[in-house]
Short mmCIF file of C-alpha atoms in Angstrom, two decimals:
data_model
loop_
_atom_site.label_atom_id
_atom_site.label_comp_id
_atom_site.label_asym_id
_atom_site.label_seq_id
_atom_site.Cartn_x
_atom_site.Cartn_y
_atom_site.Cartn_z
CA MET D 1 9.70 0.48 -2.48
CA THR D 2 11.35 -2.30 -3.51
CA GLN D 3 13.32 -3.65 -5.80
CA THR D 4 12.34 -7.36 -6.54
CA ASP D 5 14.80 -10.57 -7.25
CA VAL D 6 14.32 -10.63 -10.98
CA GLY D 7 15.39 -14.30 -10.46
CA THR D 8 12.77 -16.40 -7.82
CA GLN D 9 9.04 -16.47 -9.09
CA LEU D 10 7.07 -13.99 -7.00
CA GLN D 11 4.24 -15.55 -4.43
CA VAL D 12 1.43 -15.76 -7.38
CA PRO D 13 0.12 -18.96 -9.12
CA GLU D 14 0.42 -18.85 -13.00
CA HIS D 15 -1.49 -16.63 -14.75
CA GLU D 16 -1.42 -14.73 -18.34
CA PRO D 17 -1.75 -11.63 -17.96
CA TYR D 18 -4.25 -9.46 -19.90
CA LEU D 19 -1.49 -7.71 -22.28
CA GLN D 20 1.71 -6.81 -21.86
CA VAL D 21 3.86 -4.12 -24.25
CA THR D 22 7.63 -4.39 -24.06
CA TRP D 23 9.74 -0.62 -25.79
CA ARG D 24 12.42 0.00 -27.24
CA ASP D 25 13.86 3.51 -25.89
CA PRO D 26 15.59 4.48 -29.83
CA LEU D 27 18.27 6.76 -28.35
CA THR D 28 19.45 4.67 -24.75
CA SER D 29 19.76 0.76 -24.24
CA ALA D 30 16.37 1.16 -21.88
CA ARG D 31 13.53 -1.00 -22.06
CA GLY D 32 10.55 -0.57 -20.91
CA PHE D 33 7.24 -2.74 -20.19
CA VAL D 34 3.62 -2.15 -18.93
CA VAL D 35 1.51 -5.43 -18.74
CA ILE D 36 -2.35 -4.81 -17.51
CA ASP D 37 -2.44 -8.51 -15.57
CA GLN D 38 -7.02 -7.81 -15.43
CA LEU D 39 -8.99 -5.25 -16.02
CA VAL D 40 -11.90 -4.46 -13.76
CA THR D 41 -14.40 -1.21 -15.06
CA GLY D 42 -12.20 -1.13 -18.04
CA ILE D 43 -9.44 0.19 -16.13
CA ALA D 44 -6.17 -1.00 -13.85
CA THR D 45 -3.77 0.31 -10.93
CA GLY D 46 -0.22 0.03 -10.80
CA GLY D 47 2.87 2.36 -10.09
CA LEU D 48 5.48 2.63 -12.87
CA ARG D 49 9.22 1.50 -11.88
CA MET D 50 12.88 2.13 -12.91
CA ARG D 51 15.17 0.05 -12.02
CA PRO D 52 18.52 -1.73 -13.22
CA GLY D 53 17.73 -4.90 -14.36
CA CYS D 54 13.97 -4.53 -15.07
CA THR D 55 12.16 -7.32 -16.52
CA LEU D 56 8.65 -7.87 -18.66
CA HIS D 57 8.97 -11.24 -15.97
CA GLU D 58 8.77 -8.53 -12.61
CA VAL D 59 6.23 -6.25 -14.02
CA GLY D 60 3.99 -9.50 -15.45
CA GLU D 61 4.73 -11.16 -11.48
CA LEU D 62 4.21 -7.66 -9.63
CA ALA D 63 1.15 -6.78 -12.06
CA ARG D 64 -0.87 -9.61 -10.58
CA GLU D 65 -0.34 -8.79 -7.47
CA MET D 66 -1.80 -5.43 -7.71
CA THR D 67 -5.10 -7.52 -9.12
CA LEU D 68 -4.74 -9.52 -6.16
CA LYS D 69 -4.78 -6.44 -3.98
CA MET D 70 -7.71 -4.91 -5.76
CA GLY D 71 -9.84 -8.27 -5.20
CA ALA D 72 -8.80 -8.58 -1.88
CA PHE D 73 -10.24 -4.84 -0.93
CA GLY D 74 -13.33 -4.66 -2.68
CA ILE D 75 -12.47 -2.20 -4.89
CA HIS D 76 -13.59 -2.48 -8.36
CA VAL D 77 -10.36 -1.88 -11.01
CA GLY D 78 -8.20 -3.89 -12.26
CA GLY D 79 -4.11 -4.48 -11.39
CA ALA D 80 -1.52 -3.53 -13.85
CA LYS D 81 1.98 -2.69 -13.53
CA GLY D 82 4.79 -0.11 -15.17
CA GLY D 83 9.37 -0.66 -15.94
CA ILE D 84 11.33 0.80 -17.60
CA ASP D 85 16.01 -0.89 -17.35
CA PHE D 86 17.16 1.75 -17.05
CA ASP D 87 19.56 3.41 -13.88
CA SER D 88 17.25 5.57 -12.13
CA THR D 89 20.02 8.00 -11.27
CA ASP D 90 21.44 8.39 -14.74
CA PRO D 91 21.25 12.09 -15.31
CA ARG D 92 18.65 10.66 -18.48
CA ALA D 93 15.96 8.81 -16.57
CA ASP D 94 13.61 11.93 -16.62
CA GLU D 95 14.07 10.91 -20.52
CA VAL D 96 14.34 8.41 -20.73
CA ARG D 97 10.64 8.03 -18.58
CA GLU D 98 9.21 10.55 -19.97
CA ARG D 99 9.58 8.92 -23.78
CA PHE D 100 8.16 5.42 -21.88
CA LEU D 101 5.56 7.65 -21.12
CA GLN D 102 4.76 9.37 -24.45
CA ALA D 103 5.05 5.72 -25.85
CA VAL D 104 1.96 4.28 -23.37
CA ARG D 105 0.14 6.99 -24.47
CA PRO D 106 -3.15 5.68 -25.10
CA LEU D 107 -2.88 3.21 -22.29
CA LEU D 108 -1.90 5.84 -20.13
CA GLU D 109 -5.04 8.34 -22.20
CA ARG D 110 -7.77 5.94 -20.46
CA PHE D 111 -7.20 2.49 -19.16
CA TRP D 112 -4.17 2.15 -17.36
CA VAL D 113 -3.98 4.51 -13.22
CA THR D 114 0.49 4.31 -12.45
CA ALA D 115 1.72 5.87 -9.46
CA GLY D 116 5.43 6.11 -8.02
CA ASP D 117 7.58 3.03 -7.76
CA LEU D 118 10.76 1.23 -6.66
CA GLY D 119 12.55 5.07 -9.01
CA THR D 120 10.14 6.55 -9.42
CA GLN D 121 9.12 9.33 -6.94
CA GLN D 122 5.60 10.29 -7.45
CA GLU D 123 5.90 14.42 -7.81
CA GLN D 124 8.52 13.74 -10.54
CA LEU D 125 5.33 11.15 -12.36
CA ASP D 126 2.86 14.49 -11.97
CA ARG D 127 5.73 16.76 -13.53
CA THR D 128 6.06 14.11 -16.32
CA PHE D 129 2.24 13.24 -16.82
CA ALA D 130 1.78 17.39 -17.42
CA ARG D 131 4.69 17.68 -19.60
CA VAL D 132 3.11 14.35 -22.28
CA GLY D 133 -0.21 16.72 -21.47
CA LEU D 134 -1.91 14.51 -19.40
CA GLY D 135 -2.78 16.77 -16.95
CA GLU D 136 -1.14 17.11 -13.30
CA THR D 137 -1.79 13.30 -11.79
CA SER D 138 -0.57 10.28 -12.80
CA PHE D 139 -4.56 9.33 -11.99
CA HIS D 140 -5.13 10.49 -15.72
CA ALA D 141 -7.43 8.52 -16.72
CA ALA D 142 -9.99 7.13 -13.77
CA VAL D 143 -10.59 11.73 -14.08
CA VAL D 144 -11.28 11.60 -16.82
CA ARG D 145 -14.19 8.99 -16.45
CA ALA D 146 -15.40 11.30 -13.26
CA SER D 147 -18.75 13.86 -14.41
CA ASP D 148 -16.22 16.94 -12.75
CA GLU D 149 -12.76 16.16 -13.54
CA ALA D 150 -12.06 19.96 -11.88
CA GLU D 151 -13.83 19.23 -9.14
CA VAL D 152 -11.75 15.43 -8.31
CA ARG D 153 -8.05 16.27 -9.57
CA GLU D 154 -9.26 19.52 -6.13
CA ARG D 155 -9.92 16.21 -3.91
CA ILE D 156 -6.77 14.19 -4.95
CA ARG D 157 -4.75 17.26 -4.89
CA GLN D 158 -5.90 17.99 -1.40
CA ALA D 159 -6.04 14.69 0.22
CA PHE D 160 -1.90 14.80 -1.62
CA HIS D 161 -0.63 17.59 0.13
CA ALA D 162 -2.50 17.19 3.42
CA ARG D 163 -0.18 16.81 5.66
CA THR D 164 -0.61 14.48 9.92
CA GLU D 165 1.89 14.74 11.83
CA GLY D 166 4.64 16.13 9.11
CA LEU D 167 3.49 13.12 6.82
CA LYS D 168 1.13 13.09 3.76
CA LEU D 169 -0.98 10.44 2.95
CA SER D 170 1.27 8.26 0.95
CA GLU D 171 3.57 8.10 3.29
CA LEU D 172 1.45 6.84 6.34
CA VAL D 173 -1.69 5.11 5.48
CA GLY D 174 0.68 2.23 4.63
CA GLY D 175 2.69 1.72 7.17
CA TYR D 176 -0.57 2.42 9.24
CA GLY D 177 -1.84 -0.67 6.61
CA VAL D 178 0.65 -2.86 7.98
CA ALA D 179 0.28 -2.02 11.63
CA GLU D 180 -3.03 -2.55 11.66
CA ALA D 181 -2.97 -6.22 10.18
CA ALA D 182 -0.05 -7.25 12.95
CA LEU D 183 -2.58 -5.81 15.25
CA ALA D 184 -5.43 -8.08 14.08
CA ALA D 185 -2.74 -11.02 13.89
CA LEU D 186 -1.47 -10.62 17.37
CA GLU D 187 -5.39 -10.69 18.53
CA HIS D 188 -6.40 -14.35 16.78
CA LYS D 189 -2.96 -15.82 18.58
CA GLU D 190 -4.81 -13.77 21.48
CA ILE D 191 -0.98 -12.28 22.22
CA PRO D 192 -2.36 -8.57 23.87
CA ALA D 193 -0.61 -5.73 21.98
CA PRO D 194 1.52 -4.95 25.40
CA THR D 195 3.10 -7.66 26.14
CA ALA D 196 3.50 -7.76 22.09
CA ARG D 197 7.21 -7.24 20.74
CA ALA D 198 8.73 -6.24 17.45
CA VAL D 199 11.40 -5.79 15.10
CA VAL D 200 11.01 -3.78 12.16
CA GLN D 201 13.68 -4.51 9.08
CA GLY D 202 13.44 -0.77 6.99
CA PHE D 203 13.17 2.79 7.97
CA GLY D 204 11.85 4.24 4.91
CA ALA D 205 8.43 5.42 4.84
CA MET D 206 6.23 2.29 5.37
CA GLY D 207 9.26 0.49 7.90
CA GLY D 208 8.96 4.28 9.98
CA SER D 209 5.15 4.45 10.10
CA THR D 210 4.35 0.55 10.78
CA ALA D 211 6.15 1.07 13.63
CA LEU D 212 5.24 4.05 14.61
CA TYR D 213 1.64 3.50 15.06
CA LEU D 214 2.78 -0.21 16.15
CA ALA D 215 4.28 1.08 19.17
CA ARG D 216 1.14 3.88 19.37
CA ALA D 217 -1.27 0.71 20.22
CA GLY D 218 1.43 -0.09 22.54
CA VAL D 219 3.75 -2.64 21.46
CA ARG D 220 6.91 -3.26 21.76
CA ILE D 221 9.25 -2.48 18.95
CA VAL D 222 12.69 -3.48 19.62
CA GLY D 223 14.35 -3.73 17.41
CA ILE D 224 14.74 -1.57 13.57
CA THR D 225 17.02 -2.62 11.07
CA ASP D 226 17.82 0.31 8.41
CA ALA D 227 20.93 0.58 5.91
CA GLN D 228 24.23 0.78 8.59
CA GLY D 229 22.69 -2.39 11.01
CA LEU D 230 19.79 -2.74 14.01
CA ILE D 231 19.89 -1.11 16.21
CA LEU D 232 17.96 -2.87 19.93
CA ASN D 233 17.05 -1.95 23.21
CA PRO D 234 15.98 -5.86 24.17
CA ASP D 235 15.28 -4.64 27.38
CA ARG D 236 12.48 -1.04 27.03
CA GLY D 237 11.93 -1.23 24.42
CA LEU D 238 12.96 2.28 20.83
CA ASP D 239 12.21 5.58 20.96
CA VAL D 240 10.94 5.39 17.32
CA GLU D 241 9.33 9.01 17.76
CA LEU D 242 13.17 10.21 17.81
CA LEU D 243 14.60 7.97 15.34
CA LEU D 244 11.83 9.11 13.36
CA SER D 245 13.20 12.34 13.87
CA ALA D 246 17.23 11.97 13.23
CA ARG D 247 16.09 9.94 10.33
CA SER D 248 17.01 10.47 7.18
CA THR D 249 15.43 11.49 3.44
CA GLY D 250 16.91 7.75 2.40
CA GLY D 251 15.85 5.97 6.25
CA VAL D 252 18.84 5.78 8.32
CA ILE D 253 18.45 6.87 11.19
CA ASP D 254 21.31 8.99 12.76
CA ARG D 255 23.41 7.39 15.49
CA SER D 256 24.50 10.24 17.44
CA VAL D 257 20.71 10.63 19.20
CA LEU D 258 20.47 6.61 20.31
CA ARG D 259 20.71 7.06 24.23
CA GLU D 260 23.00 4.47 26.43
CA ASP D 261 21.32 1.72 26.70
CA ASP D 262 20.62 1.35 22.80
CA VAL D 263 22.99 -1.50 21.57
CA GLU D 264 23.74 -1.50 18.04
CA LEU D 265 24.37 -4.67 16.27
CA PRO D 266 24.86 -6.08 12.65
CA GLY D 267 21.39 -5.92 10.54
CA ASP D 268 21.05 -10.02 9.40
CA ALA D 269 21.08 -10.13 13.37
CA TRP D 270 16.80 -8.82 13.02
CA LEU D 271 15.79 -12.00 12.33
CA SER D 272 16.98 -14.46 15.52
CA GLN D 273 15.46 -11.75 17.54
CA ASP D 274 12.53 -13.41 20.67
CA VAL D 275 10.01 -10.77 19.23
CA ASP D 276 6.95 -12.24 18.48
CA VAL D 277 6.47 -10.00 15.25
CA LEU D 278 8.88 -9.66 11.93
CA VAL D 279 7.85 -6.58 9.69
CA PRO D 280 10.43 -7.34 7.09
CA ALA D 281 10.09 -3.38 5.12
CA ALA D 282 13.24 -2.59 3.26
CA VAL D 283 13.65 -5.09 0.40
CA SER D 284 11.92 -8.11 -1.32
CA TYR D 285 13.05 -11.72 -0.60
CA THR D 286 14.67 -11.03 2.27
CA ILE D 287 13.70 -14.75 4.22
CA THR D 288 15.08 -17.68 2.47
CA ALA D 289 14.88 -21.57 3.32
CA GLU D 290 18.24 -20.90 4.56
CA ASN D 291 17.97 -17.93 6.65
CA CYS D 292 14.46 -18.47 7.93
CA ASP D 293 15.72 -21.02 10.71
CA ARG D 294 16.78 -18.52 12.69
CA ILE D 295 12.27 -17.29 12.94
CA ARG D 296 11.64 -16.94 16.85
CA GLY D 297 8.19 -15.02 17.00
CA SER D 298 5.19 -16.27 15.39
CA LEU D 299 3.76 -13.41 12.90
CA VAL D 300 5.61 -12.18 10.11
CA VAL D 301 3.46 -8.90 8.73
CA GLU D 302 4.26 -8.69 5.37
CA ALA D 303 5.40 -4.68 4.49
CA ALA D 304 8.27 -5.26 1.62
CA ASN D 305 5.93 -7.03 -2.22
CA VAL D 306 7.41 -10.38 -1.33
CA PRO D 307 10.61 -10.45 1.53
CA THR D 308 9.51 -13.83 1.93
CA THR D 309 9.84 -16.91 -0.58
CA PRO D 310 8.05 -19.61 -1.26
CA GLU D 311 10.38 -22.43 0.25
CA ALA D 312 10.58 -20.24 3.62
CA GLU D 313 7.01 -19.38 4.29
CA ARG D 314 6.79 -23.81 3.98
CA LEU D 315 9.05 -24.08 6.75
CA LEU D 316 7.48 -21.74 8.49
CA SER D 317 4.38 -23.21 8.03
CA GLU D 318 5.20 -25.70 9.33
CA ARG D 319 7.06 -24.35 12.29
CA GLY D 320 3.15 -22.68 12.91
CA VAL D 321 4.83 -19.46 11.88
CA THR D 322 1.93 -17.38 9.98
CA VAL D 323 2.94 -15.13 7.41
CA VAL D 324 0.37 -12.37 6.69
CA PRO D 325 1.10 -11.83 2.73
CA ASP D 326 1.94 -8.75 1.46
CA PHE D 327 -1.20 -7.93 -1.00
CA ILE D 328 -2.81 -7.78 2.50
CA ALA D 329 -0.97 -5.76 4.89
CA ASN D 330 0.46 -3.39 2.14
CA THR D 331 -2.41 -2.55 0.89
CA GLY D 332 -3.27 1.15 2.37
CA ALA D 333 -1.19 3.29 0.21
CA ALA D 334 -2.93 1.88 -3.67
CA ALA D 335 -6.78 1.07 -1.37
CA GLY D 336 -5.82 4.72 0.45
CA ALA D 337 -5.18 6.58 -3.22
CA TRP D 338 -7.64 4.67 -5.26
CA TRP D 339 -10.57 6.02 -1.90
CA VAL D 340 -9.36 9.40 -2.03
CA ILE D 341 -10.03 8.97 -6.54
CA LEU D 342 -13.16 7.43 -6.02
CA GLY D 343 -14.33 10.62 -3.39
CA GLU D 344 -14.94 7.91 0.16
CA VAL D 345 -12.81 9.75 1.24
CA VAL D 346 -10.74 12.69 1.13
CA SER D 347 -7.93 12.98 3.79
CA PRO D 348 -5.20 10.45 5.72
CA THR D 349 -7.42 10.62 8.31
CA GLY D 350 -10.41 9.54 7.05
CA ALA D 351 -8.59 7.16 4.77
CA CYS D 352 -6.72 5.05 8.05
CA SER D 353 -9.96 4.78 9.69
CA ARG D 354 -11.46 2.97 6.41
CA LEU D 355 -8.61 0.82 6.54
CA SER D 356 -8.83 0.12 9.83
CA ALA D 357 -12.21 -0.65 9.43
CA GLN D 358 -11.37 -3.49 6.35
CA ILE D 359 -8.50 -4.80 7.60
CA ARG D 360 -8.92 -5.30 11.13
CA PRO D 361 -11.77 -7.88 9.99
CA LEU D 362 -10.30 -8.95 6.63
CA VAL D 363 -7.19 -10.10 8.56
CA ARG D 364 -9.11 -11.95 11.30
CA ASN D 365 -10.82 -13.66 8.71
CA LEU D 366 -8.57 -14.86 7.14
CA MET D 367 -6.56 -16.63 9.36
CA SER D 368 -9.58 -18.12 10.08
CA ARG D 369 -10.52 -19.40 7.61
CA ALA D 370 -6.39 -20.69 6.44
CA ASP D 371 -6.66 -22.11 9.90
CA VAL D 372 -9.87 -24.36 9.49
CA GLU D 373 -8.67 -25.32 5.45
CA GLY D 374 -6.07 -26.48 6.82
CA VAL D 375 -3.75 -23.41 4.58
CA SER D 376 -1.36 -20.93 4.71
CA MET D 377 -3.13 -17.32 5.74
CA ARG D 378 -1.54 -16.86 2.05
CA THR D 379 -3.59 -19.21 -0.17
CA ALA D 380 -6.54 -17.95 1.87
CA GLY D 381 -5.78 -14.65 1.17
CA VAL D 382 -5.36 -15.58 -3.06
CA ARG D 383 -8.82 -17.67 -2.71
CA PHE D 384 -10.51 -14.72 -1.23
CA ALA D 385 -8.74 -11.92 -3.20
CA LYS D 386 -9.47 -14.01 -6.56
CA GLU D 387 -13.70 -15.04 -5.89
CA ASN D 388 -13.50 -11.58 -5.20
CA SER D 389 -12.04 -10.99 -8.53
CA ALA D 390 -14.18 -12.38 -10.61
CA ARG D 391 -17.85 -11.01 -8.68
CA LEU D 392 -16.15 -7.99 -9.06
CA VAL D 393 -15.88 -8.58 -13.29
CA ASN D 394 -18.87 -10.15 -13.34
CA GLU D 395 -20.40 -6.59 -11.02
CA TYR D 396 -18.73 -4.00 -13.31
CA GLY D 397 -17.50 -5.57 -16.50
CA GLY D 398 -14.18 -6.31 -17.72
CA ALA D 399 -12.22 -4.97 -20.53
CA VAL D 400 -15.72 -3.70 -21.16
CA ALA D 401 -17.02 -1.07 -18.76
CA PHE D 402 -21.07 -2.12 -18.22
CA ARG D 403 -20.76 0.02 -14.84
CA ASP D 404 -19.21 3.30 -14.44
CA LEU D 405 -15.87 3.45 -12.28
CA TYR D 406 -17.62 6.07 -10.13
CA PRO D 407 -19.59 5.31 -7.21
CA GLU D 408 -21.99 7.77 -8.03
CA HIS D 409 -22.75 6.86 -11.93
CA SER D 410 -23.76 2.61 -9.76
CA GLU D 411 -26.98 1.72 -7.80
CA TYR D 412 -25.71 1.61 -4.68
CA ALA D 413 -24.81 5.55 -4.73
CA GLU D 414 -25.42 7.73 -2.35
CA PRO D 415 -25.70 11.09 -3.68
CA THR D 416 -23.13 13.99 -1.28
CA GLU D 417 -21.53 16.50 -1.56
CA PHE D 418 -18.42 16.80 -1.18
CA PRO D 419 -16.76 18.04 1.74
CA GLU D 420 -15.06 21.56 3.07
CA PRO D 421 -11.63 21.02 3.50
CA VAL D 422 -9.88 19.92 7.08
CA HIS D 423 -10.11 22.13 8.18
CA GLU D 424 -11.22 25.18 6.65
CA ARG D 425 -10.36 28.79 6.13
CA ALA D 426 -12.53 31.62 6.82
CA GLU D 427 -13.88 31.69 4.07
CA PRO D 428 -13.79 28.57 2.70
CA THR D 429 -14.45 27.43 -0.47
CA LEU D 430 -15.28 23.99 -2.51
CA LEU D 431 -11.74 24.38 -3.94
CA ALA D 432 -9.86 25.59 -0.88
CA PRO D 433 -6.04 25.25 -1.23
CA ALA D 434 -5.21 22.04 0.69
CA PRO D 435 -4.03 22.38 4.16
CA GLU D 436 0.01 23.21 5.26
CA GLU D 437 -1.07 20.48 8.55
CA ILE D 438 -3.57 18.81 9.42
CA VAL D 439 -2.91 19.04 13.32
CA GLU D 440 -4.43 16.17 15.56
CA PRO D 441 -3.13 13.26 15.40
CA LEU D 442 -3.49 9.33 14.70
CA THR D 443 -4.04 7.25 17.75
CA HIS D 444 -5.25 3.62 17.75
CA PRO D 445 -7.53 3.32 20.01
CA PRO D 446 -7.54 0.06 23.12
CA TYR D 447 -6.76 -2.63 22.31
CA GLY D 448 -9.07 -4.24 20.09
CA GLY D 449 -10.96 -1.18 18.21
CA SER D 450 -9.93 0.97 15.25
CA PRO D 451 -9.87 4.45 15.33
CA GLY D 452 -13.70 6.06 15.64
CA THR D 453 -15.65 3.38 14.92
CA ALA D 454 -16.91 2.36 19.12
CA ASP D 455 -18.35 -1.34 18.20
CA LEU D 456 -17.64 -2.84 14.61
CA SER D 457 -19.13 -5.90 14.09
CA GLU D 458 -16.97 -8.83 12.80
CA PRO D 459 -17.95 -8.89 9.03
CA SER D 460 -17.95 -12.54 7.62
CA LEU D 461 -15.92 -13.48 4.59
CA GLU D 462 -19.32 -13.56 2.58
CA ALA D 463 -19.74 -10.15 3.66
CA ASP D 464 -16.98 -7.84 3.11
CA ARG D 465 -17.18 -9.20 -0.78
CA ARG D 466 -18.59 -5.98 -1.46
CA PRO D 467 -17.15 -3.43 -4.19
CA ALA D 468 -16.77 -0.13 -2.65
CA ALA D 469 -19.09 1.28 -4.58
CA ALA D 470 -21.30 -0.12 -1.78
CA PHE D 471 -20.08 1.71 0.94
CA PRO D 472 -20.86 5.30 0.76
CA ALA D 473 -20.10 7.72 -1.77
CA TYR D 474 -17.83 9.47 1.13
CA TRP D 475 -16.59 8.22 4.72
CA PRO D 476 -16.04 10.11 6.25
CA GLY D 477 -13.46 9.26 8.85
CA PRO D 478 -13.21 9.16 13.37
CA ALA D 479 -15.50 12.56 13.94
CA ASP D 480 -14.12 15.64 15.19
CA SER D 481 -16.48 18.06 16.29
CA ALA D 482 -13.45 21.16 15.12
CA ASN D 483 -13.89 20.31 11.57
CA GLY D 484 -17.59 19.67 11.62
CA GLY D 485 -16.98 15.24 11.77
CA GLN D 486 -15.09 15.78 8.17
CA ALA D 487 -11.80 13.82 7.69
#
């Protein structure tokens, strides 16, 4: 989760949102905002942030980003965002958040599916939903539209409590998608992963999992930054798994585990390293017109929200540096959540398999389109997302839905039964408790492939323009003999 500089425009076109709401707290100075940028199937999605200085403009631009994310990945849901101008560390923060949710409850009942964001943890948000009588999940507005609410709630609980290598779905799938986007971009530029070098700025959930899965694919991670500075090893690369084991909940690495040839430098030194890939995964607008000339690599893959200013991106483009935009690279968490809600995946492994199968051809095709049209990848991506979003509105409806949210009610659907949980117990039931740990690791195949697929063909952009409902109702992910091929 990242903080947005409210003084700088985000990189989306001028756009009038569908709905804007402003709330004033009667007991504190807090103000809150909801922006529904666009409704698709009568619903929109986007997290709820809480930070001092949050503005309606900031929330509106981030809501537009959510519309682009959903459009780019063909998910038949619009974009929204919520924000509260209040310090999340204030002892009154939970009460402020609860009053805000009570005030905008009509939106939460049917139209706005929200989630954790900067200053709001998902578990915290779910507890608040329960207190205001909206059930135990912030995905309430989607759940109540299901024919079997109990099944959907249990599917969400299982998927979001299951762990892969100690990480929950929300902690790994976002970074996994960034890594997959980076690998696809490297392939497009004909840079083999085993020869590539990368630096990751930020070592929280997004940066940590990005570094892990890039390293698993063979990319040498030579630098990682946290709040204390840059850790660098340009010769043999860093031991990412060692650093993850020594990472605090705030993403700070215990320096006592560093090896003798690991070097510490000031945090801003990450930009000037001689690498192929830079991954900004910390704060917004960290790459600016004033510092972008220090970048020596050919790829910037955005894990944070809008980490590159428009002017910096223009200057980088003139030098031949490709910026893989955030609404393509970092959509894994949002897409994964929606695939679970819709029943298209049921586990972290399934979500990552589905994500890889979509994001790699999407990145390659958008890079090819940008090359042919002589535009930035962001421009190509925005055009594609807007085209796809307009098609989804035509197919599913906008503010008034004329096709149901859930695939099983659509002509595309293939009715299926909800599969048993991963690593089921001796006598599994349909609604068995979520497993504590999924022991199989997520691994990358040889460079150029994707998990659980033997020979993915390269679909065209036209072929990619399918809503989520066009896929089978259950995407199993990689086969695993231990669990009957279920993900």
